[in-house]
Amino acid sequence: MGTLRDLQYALQEKIEELRQRDTLIDELELELDQKDELIQKLQNELDKYRSVIRPATQQVHKQSVLQEQQRTKRQAISAEPTAFDIHDLNHVTLPFYPKSPQRSDLIASIEAEHLKSCWRTSGFVPISASVAVIEAKGQQKF
């Protein structure tokens, strides 16, 4: 065992360590209190902003809903007659314009390219349609 003086010295060191720890604990508690105050302040500001933003966003949402409801309907143009019955068109004859074989080939190839373009964009190529294109090129009815 140590002497009384050694024990007193060790006791003094432990007391000093405890004081340092108490000082550190006090500093950390102070920092914690400051951060709690900052959190409370920021929470109050957030609540204030939310109270302003909620009514504003609700008003904007209501306005957008009203605008969608009040949106004017647009007119569409169709090549098909809507006012006529199909039976009324039975007596109508369309004029025939004779075409040279070169012009018929040109029309058939343009139609085929158009169909290919449509199929490429849609990703769908029906077998019957490809047969129809081949037949259209061969018949030259145009």
Coordinates of C-alpha atoms in Angstrom, one line a residue:
M1 CA 0.0 0.0 0.0
G2 CA 0.9 3.6 -0.5
T3 CA 1.6 6.1 2.1
L4 CA -0.9 8.6 3.3
R5 CA 0.7 11.3 1.1
D6 CA 0.3 9.0 -2.0
L7 CA -3.3 8.4 -1.2
Q8 CA -4.0 12.1 -0.7
Y9 CA -2.3 12.9 -4.0
A10 CA -4.4 10.2 -5.8
L11 CA -7.5 11.5 -4.2
Q12 CA -6.7 15.1 -5.3
E13 CA -6.2 13.8 -8.9
K14 CA -9.6 12.0 -8.9
I15 CA -11.2 15.1 -7.5
E16 CA -9.7 17.2 -10.3
E17 CA -10.8 14.6 -12.9
L18 CA -14.4 14.9 -11.4
R19 CA -14.3 18.7 -11.6
Q20 CA -13.2 18.5 -15.2
R21 CA -15.9 16.0 -16.0
D22 CA -18.5 18.2 -14.2
T23 CA -17.3 21.2 -16.2
L24 CA -17.6 19.3 -19.4
I25 CA -21.0 18.1 -18.4
D26 CA -22.1 21.7 -17.6
E27 CA -20.8 22.9 -21.0
L28 CA -22.6 20.1 -22.8
E29 CA -25.8 20.7 -20.9
L30 CA -25.6 24.4 -21.9
E31 CA -25.0 23.5 -25.5
L32 CA -27.9 21.1 -25.4
D33 CA -30.2 23.8 -23.9
Q34 CA -29.1 26.2 -26.7
K35 CA -29.8 23.6 -29.3
D36 CA -33.2 22.9 -27.8
E37 CA -34.0 26.7 -27.9
L38 CA -32.9 26.8 -31.6
I39 CA -35.1 23.8 -32.4
Q40 CA -38.0 25.4 -30.7
K41 CA -37.4 28.7 -32.6
L42 CA -37.2 26.9 -35.9
Q43 CA -40.3 24.8 -35.1
N44 CA -42.2 28.0 -34.4
E45 CA -41.0 29.5 -37.7
L46 CA -41.9 26.4 -39.6
D47 CA -45.4 26.4 -38.0
K48 CA -45.8 30.1 -39.1
Y49 CA -44.8 29.3 -42.7
R50 CA -47.1 26.3 -42.8
S51 CA -50.0 28.4 -41.6
V52 CA -49.4 30.8 -44.5
I53 CA -48.6 28.2 -47.2
R54 CA -51.4 25.8 -46.6
P55 CA -54.2 28.3 -47.4
A56 CA -52.2 29.7 -50.3
T57 CA -51.6 26.2 -51.8
Q58 CA -55.3 25.3 -51.2
Q59 CA -56.3 28.4 -53.0
V60 CA -54.0 27.7 -56.0
H61 CA -55.3 24.1 -56.1
K62 CA -58.9 25.3 -56.1
Q63 CA -58.1 27.8 -58.9
S64 CA -56.5 25.1 -61.0
V65 CA -59.5 22.8 -60.5
L66 CA -61.8 25.6 -61.5
Q67 CA -59.7 26.4 -64.6
E68 CA -59.8 22.7 -65.6
Q69 CA -63.6 22.7 -65.2
Q70 CA -64.1 25.9 -67.1
R71 CA -61.7 25.0 -69.9
T72 CA -63.4 25.5 -73.3
K73 CA -64.0 22.5 -75.4
R74 CA -62.0 22.5 -78.6
Q75 CA -63.5 21.8 -82.0
A76 CA -62.3 18.8 -83.9
I77 CA -62.2 18.5 -87.6
S78 CA -63.0 15.2 -89.2
A79 CA -62.9 14.1 -92.8
E80 CA -66.0 12.0 -92.3
P81 CA -69.3 13.6 -92.7
T82 CA -71.3 13.8 -89.4
A83 CA -74.5 15.3 -90.6
F84 CA -75.2 12.8 -93.3
D85 CA -76.4 9.3 -93.2
I86 CA -74.2 6.8 -95.1
H87 CA -77.2 5.8 -97.2
D88 CA -77.5 9.4 -98.4
L89 CA -74.1 9.1 -100.0
N90 CA -74.9 6.1 -102.2
H91 CA -75.8 8.3 -105.2
V92 CA -72.5 10.3 -105.0
T93 CA -69.9 9.2 -107.5
L94 CA -66.3 10.2 -107.1
P95 CA -64.4 11.2 -110.2
F96 CA -61.8 8.9 -111.6
Y97 CA -58.5 10.3 -112.7
P98 CA -56.4 8.0 -114.9
K99 CA -52.8 7.6 -113.8
S100 CA -49.7 6.4 -115.6
P101 CA -48.0 3.1 -114.3
Q102 CA -45.1 5.2 -113.0
R103 CA -47.4 7.4 -111.0
S104 CA -49.3 4.4 -109.6
D105 CA -46.0 2.8 -108.5
L106 CA -45.0 6.1 -106.9
I107 CA -48.3 6.3 -105.0
A108 CA -48.0 2.7 -103.9
S109 CA -44.4 3.2 -102.6
I110 CA -45.4 6.4 -100.8
E111 CA -48.3 4.6 -99.1
A112 CA -46.0 1.7 -98.2
E113 CA -43.5 4.1 -96.6
H114 CA -46.2 5.8 -94.7
L115 CA -47.5 2.5 -93.3
K116 CA -43.9 1.5 -92.4
S117 CA -43.4 4.8 -90.6
C118 CA -46.7 4.3 -88.7
W119 CA -45.7 0.7 -87.8
R120 CA -42.2 1.8 -86.6
T121 CA -43.6 4.4 -84.2
S122 CA -46.2 2.0 -82.9
G123 CA -43.9 -1.1 -82.8
F124 CA -46.7 -3.2 -84.3
V125 CA -46.6 -4.8 -87.8
P126 CA -49.7 -6.7 -88.7
I127 CA -49.1 -9.6 -91.2
S128 CA -52.3 -8.8 -93.1
A129 CA -51.2 -5.2 -93.6
S130 CA -47.8 -6.2 -95.1
V131 CA -49.6 -8.5 -97.5
A132 CA -52.0 -5.7 -98.4
V133 CA -49.0 -3.4 -99.2
I134 CA -47.5 -6.1 -101.5
E135 CA -50.9 -6.6 -103.2
A136 CA -51.4 -2.9 -103.7
K137 CA -48.0 -2.5 -105.4
G138 CA -48.8 -5.4 -107.7
Q139 CA -52.3 -4.4 -108.7
Q140 CA -51.6 -0.8 -109.8
K141 CA -55.3 0.2 -109.6
F142 CA -54.5 3.7 -108.7

